[in-house]
Every structure is written in C-alpha cells, then in structure tokens.
Backbone as JSON, one array per atom type, in Angstrom:
{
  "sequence": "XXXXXXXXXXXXXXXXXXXXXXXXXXXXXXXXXXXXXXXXXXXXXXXXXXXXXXXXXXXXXXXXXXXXXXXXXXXXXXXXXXXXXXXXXXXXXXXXXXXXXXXXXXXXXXXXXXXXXXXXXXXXXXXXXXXXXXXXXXXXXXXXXX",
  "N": [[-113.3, -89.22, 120.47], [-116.88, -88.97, 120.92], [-119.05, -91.6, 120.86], [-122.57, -91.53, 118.81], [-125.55, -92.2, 120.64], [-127.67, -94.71, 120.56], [-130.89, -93.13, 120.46], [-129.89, -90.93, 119.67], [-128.74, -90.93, 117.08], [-131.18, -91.81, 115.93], [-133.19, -89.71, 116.07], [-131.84, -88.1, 114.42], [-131.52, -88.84, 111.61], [-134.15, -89.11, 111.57], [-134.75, -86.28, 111.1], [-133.55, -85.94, 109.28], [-135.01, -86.68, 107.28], [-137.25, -86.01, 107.42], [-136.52, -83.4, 106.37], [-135.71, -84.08, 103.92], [-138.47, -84.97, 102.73], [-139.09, -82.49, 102.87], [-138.21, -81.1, 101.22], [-138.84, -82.49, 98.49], [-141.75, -82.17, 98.57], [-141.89, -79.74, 98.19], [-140.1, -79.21, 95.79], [-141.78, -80.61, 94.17], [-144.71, -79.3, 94.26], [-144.17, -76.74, 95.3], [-144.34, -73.29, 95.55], [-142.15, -70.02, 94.97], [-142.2, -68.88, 97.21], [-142.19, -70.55, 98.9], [-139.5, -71.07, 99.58], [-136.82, -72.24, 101.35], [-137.64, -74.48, 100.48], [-139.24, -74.93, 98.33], [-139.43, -74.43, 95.08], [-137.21, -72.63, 93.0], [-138.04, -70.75, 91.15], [-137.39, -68.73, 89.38], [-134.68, -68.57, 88.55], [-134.97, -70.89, 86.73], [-136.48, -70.76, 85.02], [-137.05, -69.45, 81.29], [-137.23, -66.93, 78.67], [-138.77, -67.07, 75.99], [-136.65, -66.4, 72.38], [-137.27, -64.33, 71.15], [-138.92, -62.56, 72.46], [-140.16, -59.71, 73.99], [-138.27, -58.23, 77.12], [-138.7, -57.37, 80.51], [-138.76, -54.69, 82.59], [-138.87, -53.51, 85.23], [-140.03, -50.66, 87.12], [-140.43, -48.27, 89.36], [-141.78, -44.92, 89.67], [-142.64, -41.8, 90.38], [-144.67, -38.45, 90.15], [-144.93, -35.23, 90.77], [-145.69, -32.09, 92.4], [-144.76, -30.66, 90.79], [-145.16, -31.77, 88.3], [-143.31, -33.01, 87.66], [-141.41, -36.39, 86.58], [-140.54, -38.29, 89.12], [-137.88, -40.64, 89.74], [-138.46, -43.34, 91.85], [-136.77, -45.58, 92.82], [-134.54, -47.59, 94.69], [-132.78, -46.39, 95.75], [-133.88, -43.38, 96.71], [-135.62, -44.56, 97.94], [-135.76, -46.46, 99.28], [-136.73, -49.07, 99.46], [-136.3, -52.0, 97.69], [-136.74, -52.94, 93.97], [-137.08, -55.66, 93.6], [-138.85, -56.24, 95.67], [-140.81, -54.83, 95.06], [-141.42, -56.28, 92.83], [-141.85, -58.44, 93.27], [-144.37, -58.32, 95.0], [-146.18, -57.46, 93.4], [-148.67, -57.75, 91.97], [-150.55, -58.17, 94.44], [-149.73, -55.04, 94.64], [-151.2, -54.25, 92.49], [-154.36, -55.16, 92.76], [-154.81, -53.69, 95.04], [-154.3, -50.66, 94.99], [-153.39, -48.5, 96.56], [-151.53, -49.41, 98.61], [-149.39, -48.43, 97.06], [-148.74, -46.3, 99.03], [-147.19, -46.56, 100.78], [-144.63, -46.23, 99.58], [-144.69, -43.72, 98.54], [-144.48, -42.2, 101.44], [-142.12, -43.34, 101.91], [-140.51, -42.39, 100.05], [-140.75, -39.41, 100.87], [-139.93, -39.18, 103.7], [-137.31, -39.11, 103.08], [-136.65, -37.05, 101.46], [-137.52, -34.7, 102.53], [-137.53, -31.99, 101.79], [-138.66, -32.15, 99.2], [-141.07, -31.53, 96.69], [-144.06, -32.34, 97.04], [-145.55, -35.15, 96.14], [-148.2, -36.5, 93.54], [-148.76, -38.75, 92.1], [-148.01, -42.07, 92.09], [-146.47, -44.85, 90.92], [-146.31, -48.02, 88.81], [-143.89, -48.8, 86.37], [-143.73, -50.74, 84.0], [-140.83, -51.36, 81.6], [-140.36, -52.77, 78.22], [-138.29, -53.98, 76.59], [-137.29, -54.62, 73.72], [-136.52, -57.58, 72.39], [-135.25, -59.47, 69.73], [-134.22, -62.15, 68.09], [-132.36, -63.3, 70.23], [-130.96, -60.81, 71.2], [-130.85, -57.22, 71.91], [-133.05, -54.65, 70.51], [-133.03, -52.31, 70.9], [-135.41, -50.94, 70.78], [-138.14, -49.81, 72.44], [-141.04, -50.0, 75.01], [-143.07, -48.44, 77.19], [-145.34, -49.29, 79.65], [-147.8, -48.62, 82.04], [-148.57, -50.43, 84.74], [-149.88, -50.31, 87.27], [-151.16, -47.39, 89.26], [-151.67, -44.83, 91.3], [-153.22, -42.29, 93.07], [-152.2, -39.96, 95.01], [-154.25, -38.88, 97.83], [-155.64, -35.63, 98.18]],
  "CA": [[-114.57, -88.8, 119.92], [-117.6, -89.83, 121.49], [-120.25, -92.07, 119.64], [-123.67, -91.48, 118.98], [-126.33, -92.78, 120.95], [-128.95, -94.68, 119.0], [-131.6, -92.12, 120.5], [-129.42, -89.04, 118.58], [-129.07, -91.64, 115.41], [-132.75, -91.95, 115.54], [-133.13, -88.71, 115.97], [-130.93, -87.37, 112.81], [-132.11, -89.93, 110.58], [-135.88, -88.39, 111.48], [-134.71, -84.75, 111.07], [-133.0, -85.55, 107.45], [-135.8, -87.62, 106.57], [-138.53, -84.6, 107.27], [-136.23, -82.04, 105.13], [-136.07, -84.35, 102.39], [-139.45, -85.12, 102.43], [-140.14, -80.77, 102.87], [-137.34, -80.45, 99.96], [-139.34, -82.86, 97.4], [-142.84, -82.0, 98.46], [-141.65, -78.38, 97.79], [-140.41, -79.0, 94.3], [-143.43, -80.88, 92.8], [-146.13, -78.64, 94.54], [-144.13, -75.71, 96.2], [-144.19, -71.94, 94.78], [-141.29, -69.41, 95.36], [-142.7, -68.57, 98.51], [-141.85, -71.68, 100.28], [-138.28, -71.29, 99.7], [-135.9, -72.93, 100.48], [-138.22, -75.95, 100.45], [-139.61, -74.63, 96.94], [-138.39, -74.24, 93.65], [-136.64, -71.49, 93.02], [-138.2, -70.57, 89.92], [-136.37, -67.1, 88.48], [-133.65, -69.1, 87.77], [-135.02, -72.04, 86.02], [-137.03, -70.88, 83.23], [-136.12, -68.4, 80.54], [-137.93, -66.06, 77.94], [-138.0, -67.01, 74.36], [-135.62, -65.52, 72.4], [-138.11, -63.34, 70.43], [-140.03, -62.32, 73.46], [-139.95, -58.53, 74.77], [-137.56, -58.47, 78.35], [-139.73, -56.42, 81.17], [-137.81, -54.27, 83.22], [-139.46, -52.84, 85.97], [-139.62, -49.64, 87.61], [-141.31, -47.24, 90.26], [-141.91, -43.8, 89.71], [-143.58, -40.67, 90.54], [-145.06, -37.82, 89.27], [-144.62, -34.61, 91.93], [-146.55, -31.52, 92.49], [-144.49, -29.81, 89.75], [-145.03, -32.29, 86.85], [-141.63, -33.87, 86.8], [-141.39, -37.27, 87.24], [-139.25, -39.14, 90.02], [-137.32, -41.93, 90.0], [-138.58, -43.98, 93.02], [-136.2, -46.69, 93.25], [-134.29, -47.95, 95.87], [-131.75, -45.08, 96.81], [-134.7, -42.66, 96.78], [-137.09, -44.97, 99.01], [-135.17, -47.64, 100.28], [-137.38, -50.36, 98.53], [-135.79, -52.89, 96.68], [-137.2, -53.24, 92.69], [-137.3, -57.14, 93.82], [-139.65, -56.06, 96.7], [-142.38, -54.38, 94.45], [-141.99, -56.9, 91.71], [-142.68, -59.93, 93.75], [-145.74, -57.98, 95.56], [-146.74, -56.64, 92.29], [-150.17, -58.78, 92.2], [-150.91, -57.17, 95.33], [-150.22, -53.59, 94.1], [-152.12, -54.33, 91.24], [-155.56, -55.44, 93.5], [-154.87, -52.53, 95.82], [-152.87, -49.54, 94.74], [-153.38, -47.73, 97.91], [-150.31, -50.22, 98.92], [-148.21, -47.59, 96.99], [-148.63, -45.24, 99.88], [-145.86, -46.55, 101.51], [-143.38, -46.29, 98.73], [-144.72, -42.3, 98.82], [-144.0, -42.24, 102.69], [-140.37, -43.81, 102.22], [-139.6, -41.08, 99.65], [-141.42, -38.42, 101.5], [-139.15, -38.86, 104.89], [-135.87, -39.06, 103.08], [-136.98, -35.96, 101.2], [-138.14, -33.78, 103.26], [-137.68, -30.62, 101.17], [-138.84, -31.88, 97.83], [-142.34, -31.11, 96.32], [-145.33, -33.61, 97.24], [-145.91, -36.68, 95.27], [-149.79, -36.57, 93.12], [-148.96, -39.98, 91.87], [-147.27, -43.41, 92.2], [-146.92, -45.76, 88.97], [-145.25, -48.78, 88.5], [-144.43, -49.29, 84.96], [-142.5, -51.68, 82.76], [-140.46, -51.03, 80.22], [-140.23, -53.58, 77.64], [-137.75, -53.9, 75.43], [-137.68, -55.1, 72.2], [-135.26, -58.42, 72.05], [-134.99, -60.6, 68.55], [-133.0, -63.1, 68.2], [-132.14, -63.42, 71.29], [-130.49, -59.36, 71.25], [-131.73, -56.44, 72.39], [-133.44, -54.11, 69.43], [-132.75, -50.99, 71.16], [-136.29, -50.49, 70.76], [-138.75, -50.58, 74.12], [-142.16, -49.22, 75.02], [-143.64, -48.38, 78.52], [-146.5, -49.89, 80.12], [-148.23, -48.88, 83.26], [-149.63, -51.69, 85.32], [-150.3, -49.69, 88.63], [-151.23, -46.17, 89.57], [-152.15, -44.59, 92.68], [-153.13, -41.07, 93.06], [-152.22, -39.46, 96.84], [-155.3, -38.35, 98.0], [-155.61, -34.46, 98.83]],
  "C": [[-115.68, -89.64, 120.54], [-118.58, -90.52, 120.58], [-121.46, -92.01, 119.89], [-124.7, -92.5, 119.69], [-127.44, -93.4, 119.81], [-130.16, -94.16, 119.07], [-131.39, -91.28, 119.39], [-129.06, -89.65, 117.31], [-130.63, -91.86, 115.17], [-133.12, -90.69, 115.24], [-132.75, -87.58, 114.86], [-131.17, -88.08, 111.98], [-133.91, -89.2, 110.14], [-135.71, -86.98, 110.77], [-134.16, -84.94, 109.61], [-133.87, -85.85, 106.54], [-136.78, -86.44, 106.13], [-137.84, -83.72, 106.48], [-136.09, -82.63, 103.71], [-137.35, -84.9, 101.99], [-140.39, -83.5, 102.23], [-139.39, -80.74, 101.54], [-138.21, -81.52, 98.38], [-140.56, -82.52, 97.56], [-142.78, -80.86, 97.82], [-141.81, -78.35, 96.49], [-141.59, -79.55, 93.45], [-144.23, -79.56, 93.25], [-145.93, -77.12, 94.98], [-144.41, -74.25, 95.67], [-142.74, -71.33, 95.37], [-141.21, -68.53, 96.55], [-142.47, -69.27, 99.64], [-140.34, -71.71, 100.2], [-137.6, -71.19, 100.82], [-136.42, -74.26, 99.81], [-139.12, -75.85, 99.05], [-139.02, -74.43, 96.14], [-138.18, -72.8, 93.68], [-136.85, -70.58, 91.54], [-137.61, -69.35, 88.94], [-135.16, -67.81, 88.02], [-133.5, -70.51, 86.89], [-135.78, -71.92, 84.66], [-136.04, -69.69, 82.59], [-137.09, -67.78, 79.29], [-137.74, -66.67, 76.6], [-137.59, -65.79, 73.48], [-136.25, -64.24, 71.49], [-138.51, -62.1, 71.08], [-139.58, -60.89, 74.3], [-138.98, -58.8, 76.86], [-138.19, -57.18, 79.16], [-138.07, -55.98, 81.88], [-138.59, -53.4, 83.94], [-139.52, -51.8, 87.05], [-141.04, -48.76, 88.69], [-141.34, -45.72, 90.41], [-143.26, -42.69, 89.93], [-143.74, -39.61, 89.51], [-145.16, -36.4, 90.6], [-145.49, -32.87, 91.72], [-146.18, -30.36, 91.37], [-144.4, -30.27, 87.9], [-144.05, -33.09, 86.26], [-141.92, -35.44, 87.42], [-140.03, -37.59, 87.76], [-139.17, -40.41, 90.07], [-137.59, -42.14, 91.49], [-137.74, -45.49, 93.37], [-135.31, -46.79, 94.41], [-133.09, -46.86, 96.4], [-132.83, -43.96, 96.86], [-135.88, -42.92, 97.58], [-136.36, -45.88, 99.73], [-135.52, -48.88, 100.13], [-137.1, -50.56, 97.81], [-136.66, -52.75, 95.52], [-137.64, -54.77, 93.43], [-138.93, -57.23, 94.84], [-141.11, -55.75, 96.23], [-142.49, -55.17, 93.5], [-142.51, -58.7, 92.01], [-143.88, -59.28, 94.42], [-146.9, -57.42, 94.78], [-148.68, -56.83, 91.94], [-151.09, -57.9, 93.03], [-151.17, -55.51, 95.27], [-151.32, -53.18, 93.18], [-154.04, -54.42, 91.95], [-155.44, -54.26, 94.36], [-153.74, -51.35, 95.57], [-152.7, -48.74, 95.64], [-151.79, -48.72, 98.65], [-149.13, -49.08, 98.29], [-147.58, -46.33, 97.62], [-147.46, -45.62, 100.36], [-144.27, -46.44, 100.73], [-143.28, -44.72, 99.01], [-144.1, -41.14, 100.0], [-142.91, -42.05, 102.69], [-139.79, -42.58, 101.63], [-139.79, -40.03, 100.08], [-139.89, -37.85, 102.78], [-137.85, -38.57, 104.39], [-135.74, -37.71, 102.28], [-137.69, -34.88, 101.52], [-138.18, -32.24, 102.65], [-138.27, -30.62, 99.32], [-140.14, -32.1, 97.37], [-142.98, -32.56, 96.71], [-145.22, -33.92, 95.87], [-147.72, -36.3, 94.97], [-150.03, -37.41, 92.92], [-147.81, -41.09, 91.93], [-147.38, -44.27, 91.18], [-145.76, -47.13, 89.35], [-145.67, -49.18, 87.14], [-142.96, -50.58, 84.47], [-141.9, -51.28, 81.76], [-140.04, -52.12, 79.71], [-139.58, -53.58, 76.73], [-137.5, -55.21, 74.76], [-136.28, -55.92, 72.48], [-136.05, -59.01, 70.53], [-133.84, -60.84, 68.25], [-132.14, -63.24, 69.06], [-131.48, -61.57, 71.58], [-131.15, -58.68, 71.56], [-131.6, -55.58, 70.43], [-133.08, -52.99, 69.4], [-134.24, -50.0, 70.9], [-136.84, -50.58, 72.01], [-139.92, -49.6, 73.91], [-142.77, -49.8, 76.71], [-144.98, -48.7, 78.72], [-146.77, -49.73, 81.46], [-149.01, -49.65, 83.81], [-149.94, -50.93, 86.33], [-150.43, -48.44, 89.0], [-152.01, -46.18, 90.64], [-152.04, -43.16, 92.37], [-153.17, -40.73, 94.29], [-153.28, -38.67, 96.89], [-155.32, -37.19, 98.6], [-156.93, -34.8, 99.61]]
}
C-alpha cells in the first residue's frame, strides 16, 4: 500500500474541513434548499396533534365541467414538485401552464383544460387520529386563457 504524501494529507484534511464547516454553517443558517449542506427540515418537525394534516393536490376543471385529477400519472409532475414551488405558484399562477401542457400532450384526445387549481384538503386530526372529517381549500387558480 502506498502512503500518503503530506501534500494529499494536507489536502484531505482541507477538503473535510470545508464540508464540515458547509455541513454546520448549513444547519444553523441553511434552508431546505441547500441540501445536503442544510437541514432537512420535513423530517424534523411535526404537527400538533390537534392540528388539521394538509394534503395536497392538483386538479383541473375541463371544457365539459368535470374535474381532473392532475397528478403525477396524468402530467408527470411529482405532488413534491408543486408543493415545494407552491409560493411561486401562488405569486404567479400563470406557472400552472405547464402542468396544463404536461396533461395536454399525454392527452391528446381529451377535452381542453379552462382551469388549473391547486387545493388542499385538510383533514380533520384530534388526538393525534384522523376525524374522517376534511374540508378543501384552494390556494391557486389559473384560468387558460382563450
């Protein structure tokens, strides 16, 4: 086995030093954006146990009144994808053109899209359980522009 030079020990000493100095700057200051060098926050907090559980969804509304499920076998866009950009949809809903697009091409025979929604459904936990109750909430709409 050959032994390290003390260049390539200087060298690896520097390079472990800078990731544990990116891996603690991360967690005090980082967001879930800098990951890996950020906290990973979805899995460190937790809801109290009272507290409604969101569940978030993407659907349409189509030139015959029905609504469509737009989730990810119908567009190809992850749930994860629109609920971390959600902010964004929310400041510009014209952003939901491309969800319209995705389902558009893979449906090529099924009625135009009038609108785009992302809503929540919230259901009802107490005591830590679900209630079996829930109630919908739209945060985002987009209407396709004729």
């Amino acid at each position: 086995m050959d032994t390290l030079t003390p260049r390539g020990r200087a060298a690896r000493i520097a390079v472990t030093a800078l990731g544990l100095a990116l891996l603690l700057a991360g967690s005090a200051w980082g967001t879930d954006d800098h990951f890996p060098f950020g906290p990973f926050r979805m899995y460190s907090t937790s809801n109290p146990p009272d507290s409604p559980a969101p569940d978030t969804r993407v659907e349409g509304v189509d030139t015959t009144g029905a609504v469509v499920d737009l989730g990810e076998q119908a567009t190809g866009v992850r749930r994860a994808e629109i609920e971390g950009q959600q902010d964004r949809y929310a400041a510009d809903p014209s952003l939901l053109a491309a969800v319209a697009d995705a389902y558009a091409e893979r449906h090529a025979g099924a009625a135009d899209l009038v609108e785009v929604r992302i809503v929540i459904r919230w259901h009802g936990i107490h005591g830590g359980r679900p209630t079996g109750r829930w109630t919908d909430e739209t945060v985002v709409a987009w209407r396709v522009p004729r």
